PDB file of C-alpha atoms in Angstrom:
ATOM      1  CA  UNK W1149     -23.234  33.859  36.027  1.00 71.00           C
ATOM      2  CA  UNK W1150     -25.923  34.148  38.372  1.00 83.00           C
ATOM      3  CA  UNK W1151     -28.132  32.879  40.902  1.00 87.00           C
ATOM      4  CA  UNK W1152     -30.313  30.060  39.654  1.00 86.00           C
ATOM      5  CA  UNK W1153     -34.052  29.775  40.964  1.00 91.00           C
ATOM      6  CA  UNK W1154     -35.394  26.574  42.553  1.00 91.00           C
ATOM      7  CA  UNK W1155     -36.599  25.483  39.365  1.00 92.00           C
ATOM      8  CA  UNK W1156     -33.577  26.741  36.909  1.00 91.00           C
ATOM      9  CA  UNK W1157     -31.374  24.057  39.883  1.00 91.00           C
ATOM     10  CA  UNK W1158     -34.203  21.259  39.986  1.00 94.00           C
ATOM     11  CA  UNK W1159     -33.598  21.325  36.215  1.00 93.00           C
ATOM     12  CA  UNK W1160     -29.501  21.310  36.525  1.00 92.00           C
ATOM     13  CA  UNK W1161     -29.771  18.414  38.431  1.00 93.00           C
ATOM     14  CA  UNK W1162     -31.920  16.786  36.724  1.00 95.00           C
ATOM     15  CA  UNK W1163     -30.218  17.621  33.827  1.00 95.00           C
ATOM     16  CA  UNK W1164     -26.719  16.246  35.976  1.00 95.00           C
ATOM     17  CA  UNK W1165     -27.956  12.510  36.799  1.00 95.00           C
ATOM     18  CA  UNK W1166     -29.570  12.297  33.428  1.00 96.00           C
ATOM     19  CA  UNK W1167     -26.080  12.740  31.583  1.00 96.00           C
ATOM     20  CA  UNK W1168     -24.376  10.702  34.028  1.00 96.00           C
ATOM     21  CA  UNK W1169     -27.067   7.547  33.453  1.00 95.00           C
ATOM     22  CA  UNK W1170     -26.544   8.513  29.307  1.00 96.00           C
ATOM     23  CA  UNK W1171     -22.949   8.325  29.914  1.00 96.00           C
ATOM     24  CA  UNK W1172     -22.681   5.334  31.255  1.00 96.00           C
ATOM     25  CA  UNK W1173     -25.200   3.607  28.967  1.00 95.00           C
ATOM     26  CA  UNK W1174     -22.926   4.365  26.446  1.00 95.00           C
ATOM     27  CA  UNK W1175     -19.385   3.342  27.871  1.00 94.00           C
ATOM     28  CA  UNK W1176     -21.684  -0.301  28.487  1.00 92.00           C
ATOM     29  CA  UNK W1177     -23.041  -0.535  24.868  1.00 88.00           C
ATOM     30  CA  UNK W1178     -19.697   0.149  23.323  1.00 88.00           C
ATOM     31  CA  UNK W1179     -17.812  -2.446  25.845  1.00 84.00           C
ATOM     32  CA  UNK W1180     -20.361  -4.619  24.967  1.00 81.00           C
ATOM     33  CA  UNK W1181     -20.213  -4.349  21.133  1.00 77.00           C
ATOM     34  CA  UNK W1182     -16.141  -5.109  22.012  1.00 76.00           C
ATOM     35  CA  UNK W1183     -16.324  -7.753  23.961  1.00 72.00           C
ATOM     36  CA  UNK W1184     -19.169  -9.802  21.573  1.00 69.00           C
ATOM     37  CA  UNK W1185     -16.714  -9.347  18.719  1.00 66.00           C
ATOM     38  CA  UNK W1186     -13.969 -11.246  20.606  1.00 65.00           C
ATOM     39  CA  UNK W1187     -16.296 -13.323  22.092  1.00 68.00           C
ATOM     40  CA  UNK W1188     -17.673 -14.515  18.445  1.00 69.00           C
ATOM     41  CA  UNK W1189     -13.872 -14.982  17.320  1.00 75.00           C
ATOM     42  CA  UNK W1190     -13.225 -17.002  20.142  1.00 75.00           C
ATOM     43  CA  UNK W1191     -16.353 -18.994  19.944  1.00 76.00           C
ATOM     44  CA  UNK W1192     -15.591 -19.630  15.831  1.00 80.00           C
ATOM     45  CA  UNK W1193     -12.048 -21.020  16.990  1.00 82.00           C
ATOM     46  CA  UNK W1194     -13.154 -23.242  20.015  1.00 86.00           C
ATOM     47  CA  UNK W1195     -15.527 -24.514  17.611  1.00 87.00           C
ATOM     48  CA  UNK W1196     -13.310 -25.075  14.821  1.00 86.00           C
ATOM     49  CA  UNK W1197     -10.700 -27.005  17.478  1.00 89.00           C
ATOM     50  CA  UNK W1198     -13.722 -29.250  18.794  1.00 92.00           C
ATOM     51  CA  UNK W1199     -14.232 -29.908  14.849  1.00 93.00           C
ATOM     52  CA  UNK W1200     -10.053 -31.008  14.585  1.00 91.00           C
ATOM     53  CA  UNK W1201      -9.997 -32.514  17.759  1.00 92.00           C
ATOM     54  CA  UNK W1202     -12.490 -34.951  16.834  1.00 94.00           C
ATOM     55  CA  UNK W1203     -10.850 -35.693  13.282  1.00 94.00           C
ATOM     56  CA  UNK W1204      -8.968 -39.225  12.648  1.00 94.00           C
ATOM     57  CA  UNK W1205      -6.869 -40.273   9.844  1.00 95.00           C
ATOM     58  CA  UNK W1206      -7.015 -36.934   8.375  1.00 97.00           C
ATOM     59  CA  UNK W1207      -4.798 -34.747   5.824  1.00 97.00           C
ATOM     60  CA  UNK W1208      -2.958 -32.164   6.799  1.00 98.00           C
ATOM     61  CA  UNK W1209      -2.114 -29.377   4.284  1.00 98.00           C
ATOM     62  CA  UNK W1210      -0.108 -26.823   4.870  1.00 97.00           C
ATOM     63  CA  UNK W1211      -0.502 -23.568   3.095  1.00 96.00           C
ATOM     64  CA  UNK W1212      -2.884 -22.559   0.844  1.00 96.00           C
ATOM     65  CA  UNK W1213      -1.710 -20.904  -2.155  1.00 94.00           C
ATOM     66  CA  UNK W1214      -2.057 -22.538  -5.783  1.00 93.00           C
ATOM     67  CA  UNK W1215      -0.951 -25.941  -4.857  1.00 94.00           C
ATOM     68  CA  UNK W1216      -2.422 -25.877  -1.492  1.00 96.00           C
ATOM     69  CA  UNK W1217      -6.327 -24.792  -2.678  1.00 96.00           C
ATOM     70  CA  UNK W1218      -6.131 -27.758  -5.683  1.00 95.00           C
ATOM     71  CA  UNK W1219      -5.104 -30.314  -3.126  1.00 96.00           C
ATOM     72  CA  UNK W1220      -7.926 -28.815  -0.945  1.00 97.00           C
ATOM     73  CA  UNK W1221     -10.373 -29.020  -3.533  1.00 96.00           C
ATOM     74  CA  UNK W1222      -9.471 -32.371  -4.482  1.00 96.00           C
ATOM     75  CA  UNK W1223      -9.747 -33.523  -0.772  1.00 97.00           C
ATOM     76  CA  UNK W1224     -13.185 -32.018  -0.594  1.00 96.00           C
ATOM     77  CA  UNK W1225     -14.354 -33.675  -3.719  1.00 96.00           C
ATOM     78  CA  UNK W1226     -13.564 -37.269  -2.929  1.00 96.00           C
ATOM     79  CA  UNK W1227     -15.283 -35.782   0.707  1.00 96.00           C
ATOM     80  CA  UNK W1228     -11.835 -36.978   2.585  1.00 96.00           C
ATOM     81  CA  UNK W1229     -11.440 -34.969   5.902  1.00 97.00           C
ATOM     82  CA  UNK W1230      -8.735 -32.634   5.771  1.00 97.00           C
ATOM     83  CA  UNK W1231      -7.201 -29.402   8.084  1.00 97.00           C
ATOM     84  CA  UNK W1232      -5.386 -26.616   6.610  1.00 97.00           C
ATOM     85  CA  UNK W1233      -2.849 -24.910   8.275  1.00 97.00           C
ATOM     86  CA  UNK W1234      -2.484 -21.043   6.668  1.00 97.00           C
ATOM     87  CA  UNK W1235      -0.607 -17.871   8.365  1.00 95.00           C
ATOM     88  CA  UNK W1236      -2.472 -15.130   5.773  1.00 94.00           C
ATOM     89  CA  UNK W1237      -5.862 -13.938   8.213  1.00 90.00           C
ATOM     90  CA  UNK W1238      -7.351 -12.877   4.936  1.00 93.00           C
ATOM     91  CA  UNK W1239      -7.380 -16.237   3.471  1.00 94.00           C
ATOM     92  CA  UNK W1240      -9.272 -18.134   6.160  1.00 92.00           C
ATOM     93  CA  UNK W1241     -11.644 -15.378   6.813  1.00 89.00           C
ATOM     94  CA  UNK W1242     -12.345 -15.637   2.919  1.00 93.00           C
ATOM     95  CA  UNK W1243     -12.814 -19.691   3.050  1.00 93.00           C
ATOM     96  CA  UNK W1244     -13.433 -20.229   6.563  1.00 88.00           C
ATOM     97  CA  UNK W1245     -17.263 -21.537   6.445  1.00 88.00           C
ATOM     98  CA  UNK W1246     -16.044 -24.257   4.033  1.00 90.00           C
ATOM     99  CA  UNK W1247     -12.794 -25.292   5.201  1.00 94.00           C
ATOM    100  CA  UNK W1248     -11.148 -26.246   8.463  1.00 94.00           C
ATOM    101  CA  UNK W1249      -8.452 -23.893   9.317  1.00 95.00           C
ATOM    102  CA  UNK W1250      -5.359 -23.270  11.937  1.00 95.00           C
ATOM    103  CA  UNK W1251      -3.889 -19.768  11.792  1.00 94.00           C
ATOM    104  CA  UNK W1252      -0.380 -20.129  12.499  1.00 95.00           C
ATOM    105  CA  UNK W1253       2.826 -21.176  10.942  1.00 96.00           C
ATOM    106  CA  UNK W1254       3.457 -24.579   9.523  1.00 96.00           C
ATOM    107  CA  UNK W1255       7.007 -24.889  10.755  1.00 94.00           C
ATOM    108  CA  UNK W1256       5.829 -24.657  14.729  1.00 96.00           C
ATOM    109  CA  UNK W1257       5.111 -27.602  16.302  1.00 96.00           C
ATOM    110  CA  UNK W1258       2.454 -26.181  18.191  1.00 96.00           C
ATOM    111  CA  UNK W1259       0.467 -25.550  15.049  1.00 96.00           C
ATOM    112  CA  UNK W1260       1.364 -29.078  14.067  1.00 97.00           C
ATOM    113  CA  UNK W1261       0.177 -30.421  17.188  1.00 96.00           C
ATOM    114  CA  UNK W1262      -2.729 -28.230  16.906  1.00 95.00           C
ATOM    115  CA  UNK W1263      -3.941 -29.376  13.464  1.00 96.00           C
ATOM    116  CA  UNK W1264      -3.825 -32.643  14.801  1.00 96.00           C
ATOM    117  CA  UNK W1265      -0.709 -34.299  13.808  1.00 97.00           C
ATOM    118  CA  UNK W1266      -0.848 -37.055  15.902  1.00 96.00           C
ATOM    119  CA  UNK W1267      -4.047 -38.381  14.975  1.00 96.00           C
ATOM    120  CA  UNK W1268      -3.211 -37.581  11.032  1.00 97.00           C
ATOM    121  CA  UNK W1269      -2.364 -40.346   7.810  1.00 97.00           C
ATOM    122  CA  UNK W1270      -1.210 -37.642   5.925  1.00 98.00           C
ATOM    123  CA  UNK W1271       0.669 -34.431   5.601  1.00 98.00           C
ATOM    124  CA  UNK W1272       0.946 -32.722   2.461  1.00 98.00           C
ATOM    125  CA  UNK W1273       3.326 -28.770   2.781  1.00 97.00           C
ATOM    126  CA  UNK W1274       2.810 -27.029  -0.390  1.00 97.00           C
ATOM    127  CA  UNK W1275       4.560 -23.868   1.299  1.00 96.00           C
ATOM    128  CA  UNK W1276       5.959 -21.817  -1.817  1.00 93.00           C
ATOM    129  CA  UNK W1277      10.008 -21.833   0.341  1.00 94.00           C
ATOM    130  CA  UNK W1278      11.854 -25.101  -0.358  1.00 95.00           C
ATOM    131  CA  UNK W1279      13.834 -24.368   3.361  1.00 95.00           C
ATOM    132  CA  UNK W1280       9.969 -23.993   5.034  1.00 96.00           C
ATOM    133  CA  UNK W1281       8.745 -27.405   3.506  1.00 97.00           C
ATOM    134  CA  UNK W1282      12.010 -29.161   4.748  1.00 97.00           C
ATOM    135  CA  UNK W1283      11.597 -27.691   8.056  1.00 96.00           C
ATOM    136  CA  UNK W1284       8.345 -28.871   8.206  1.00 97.00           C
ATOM    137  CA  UNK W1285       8.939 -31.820   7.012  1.00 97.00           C
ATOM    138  CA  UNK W1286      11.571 -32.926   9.899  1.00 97.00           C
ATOM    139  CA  UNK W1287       8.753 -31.606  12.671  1.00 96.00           C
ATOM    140  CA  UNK W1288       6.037 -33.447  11.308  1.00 97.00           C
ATOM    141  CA  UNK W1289       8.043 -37.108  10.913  1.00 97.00           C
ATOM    142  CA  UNK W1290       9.593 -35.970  14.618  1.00 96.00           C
ATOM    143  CA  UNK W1291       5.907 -35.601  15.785  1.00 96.00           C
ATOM    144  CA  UNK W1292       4.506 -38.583  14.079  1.00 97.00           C
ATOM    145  CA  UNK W1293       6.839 -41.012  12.625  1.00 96.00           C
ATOM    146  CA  UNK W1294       3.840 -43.112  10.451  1.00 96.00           C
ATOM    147  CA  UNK W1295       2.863 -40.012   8.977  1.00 97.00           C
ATOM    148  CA  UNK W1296       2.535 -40.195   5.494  1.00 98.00           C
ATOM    149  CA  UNK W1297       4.290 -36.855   3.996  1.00 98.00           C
ATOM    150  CA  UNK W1298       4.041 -35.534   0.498  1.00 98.00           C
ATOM    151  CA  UNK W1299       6.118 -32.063   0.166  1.00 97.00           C
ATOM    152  CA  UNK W1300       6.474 -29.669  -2.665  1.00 96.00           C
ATOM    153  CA  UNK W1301       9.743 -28.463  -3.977  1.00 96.00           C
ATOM    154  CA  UNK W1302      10.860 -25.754  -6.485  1.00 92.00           C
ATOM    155  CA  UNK W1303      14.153 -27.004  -6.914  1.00 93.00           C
ATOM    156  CA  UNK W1304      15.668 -30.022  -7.855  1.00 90.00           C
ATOM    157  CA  UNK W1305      18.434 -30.133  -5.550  1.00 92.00           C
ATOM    158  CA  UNK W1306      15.579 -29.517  -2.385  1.00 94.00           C
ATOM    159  CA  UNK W1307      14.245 -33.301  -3.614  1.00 93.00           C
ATOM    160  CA  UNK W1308      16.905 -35.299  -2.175  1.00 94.00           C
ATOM    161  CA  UNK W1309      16.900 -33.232   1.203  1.00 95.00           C
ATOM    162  CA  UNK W1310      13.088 -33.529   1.312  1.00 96.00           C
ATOM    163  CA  UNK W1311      13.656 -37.218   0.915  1.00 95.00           C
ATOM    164  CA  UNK W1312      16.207 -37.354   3.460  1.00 95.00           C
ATOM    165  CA  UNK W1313      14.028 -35.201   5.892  1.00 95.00           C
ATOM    166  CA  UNK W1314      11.413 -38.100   5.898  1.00 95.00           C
ATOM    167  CA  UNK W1315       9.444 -37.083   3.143  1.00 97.00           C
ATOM    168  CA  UNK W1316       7.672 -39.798   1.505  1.00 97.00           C
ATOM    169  CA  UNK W1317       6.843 -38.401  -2.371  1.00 97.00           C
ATOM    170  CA  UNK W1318       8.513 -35.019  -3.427  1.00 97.00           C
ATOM    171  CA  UNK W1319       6.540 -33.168  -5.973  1.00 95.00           C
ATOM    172  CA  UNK W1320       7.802 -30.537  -8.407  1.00 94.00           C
ATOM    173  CA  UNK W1321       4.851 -28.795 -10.110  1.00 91.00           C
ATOM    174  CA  UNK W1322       6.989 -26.961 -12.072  1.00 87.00           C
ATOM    175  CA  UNK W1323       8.626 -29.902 -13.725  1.00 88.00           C
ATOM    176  CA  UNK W1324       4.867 -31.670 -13.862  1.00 90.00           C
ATOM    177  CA  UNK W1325       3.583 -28.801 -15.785  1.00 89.00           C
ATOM    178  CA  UNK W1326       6.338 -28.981 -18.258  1.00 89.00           C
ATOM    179  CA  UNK W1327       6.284 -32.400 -18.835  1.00 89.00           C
ATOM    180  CA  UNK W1328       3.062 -32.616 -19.648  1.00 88.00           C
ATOM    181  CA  UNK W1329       3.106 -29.426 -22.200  1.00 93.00           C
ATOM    182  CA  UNK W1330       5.820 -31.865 -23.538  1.00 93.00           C
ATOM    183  CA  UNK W1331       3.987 -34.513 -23.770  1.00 92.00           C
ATOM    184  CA  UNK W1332       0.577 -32.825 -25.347  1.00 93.00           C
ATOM    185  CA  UNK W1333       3.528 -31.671 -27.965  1.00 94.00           C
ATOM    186  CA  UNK W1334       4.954 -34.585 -28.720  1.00 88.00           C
ATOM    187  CA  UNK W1335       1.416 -37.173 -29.004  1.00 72.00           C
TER     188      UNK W1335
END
């Protein structure tokens, strides 16, 4: 360490402001590149809502594993305006320019209320838990009592309680799929 010369401390402060302006050019860039990734999530899901909140006479699904995507797909092929409610972030990232989507559980009634259930004809839960569809079930006939509901069960002692619940059709794919490998059997 030693004395510096005039220019040798012209150039340390120079040097000085110049790191502090780089410095802080970088902290902004980097908030910035954090806050326009929220922002762009939180535009996606205001617009998504405006695109529920102006829906009418609409199905409802709820979940979208096997039985869920078919009844989608069927939906979108007869071009009848639909909502699906999914938890997994990885499926409605994966079909979320096609499809309406509300992240969230089924079984809340905020979701419900979210998706729409108020303004819906139908509600179809093809959630893969017997005790989840119920539940579901008995919020969304609470919520809207001229809802139509069509639930999916696995077993056959769910169907009654499903029925009970205030579902209006119980389907058991299971017992579907086997009746008709029956039936191609059998013709």
């Amino acid at each position: 360490v030693r004395p510096l010369s005039p220019e040798e401390r012209a150039f340390t402060v120079i040097l000085i402001v110049l790191s502090i302006f780089i410095f802080a050019f970088a902290i902004s860039v980097i908030t910035e590149y954090i806050l326009s990734r929220n922002s762009l999530q939180i535009l996606k899901k205001k617009k998504v809502k405006q695109q529920i909140n102006i829906l009418d006479n609409h199905v409802i699904v709820c979940g979208f594993g096997r039985n869920g995507a078919q009844a989608a797909a069927r939906l979108k092929a007869y071009k009848r305006p639909f909502v699906v409610i999914e938890k997994d972030r990885d499926i409605i990232e994966k079909y979320e320019e096609e499809i309406l989507f509300v992240e969230g559980d089924a079984n809340e009634d905020e979701t419900l209320i979210t998706a729409g259930v108020d303004r819906a004809n139908f509600l179809i839960t093809t959630l893969p838990d017997d005790a989840a569809n119920l539940f579901v079930v008995l919020s969304a006939r609470q919520l809207n009592p001229e809802l139509f509901i069509i639930s999916r069960a696995s077993q056959i002692t769910s169907q009654k309680k499903l029925q009970l619940a205030g579902a209006n059709k119980v389907i058991m794919p299971d017992k579907i799929g086997g009746d008709h490998m029956a039936s191609l059997v059998v013709l």
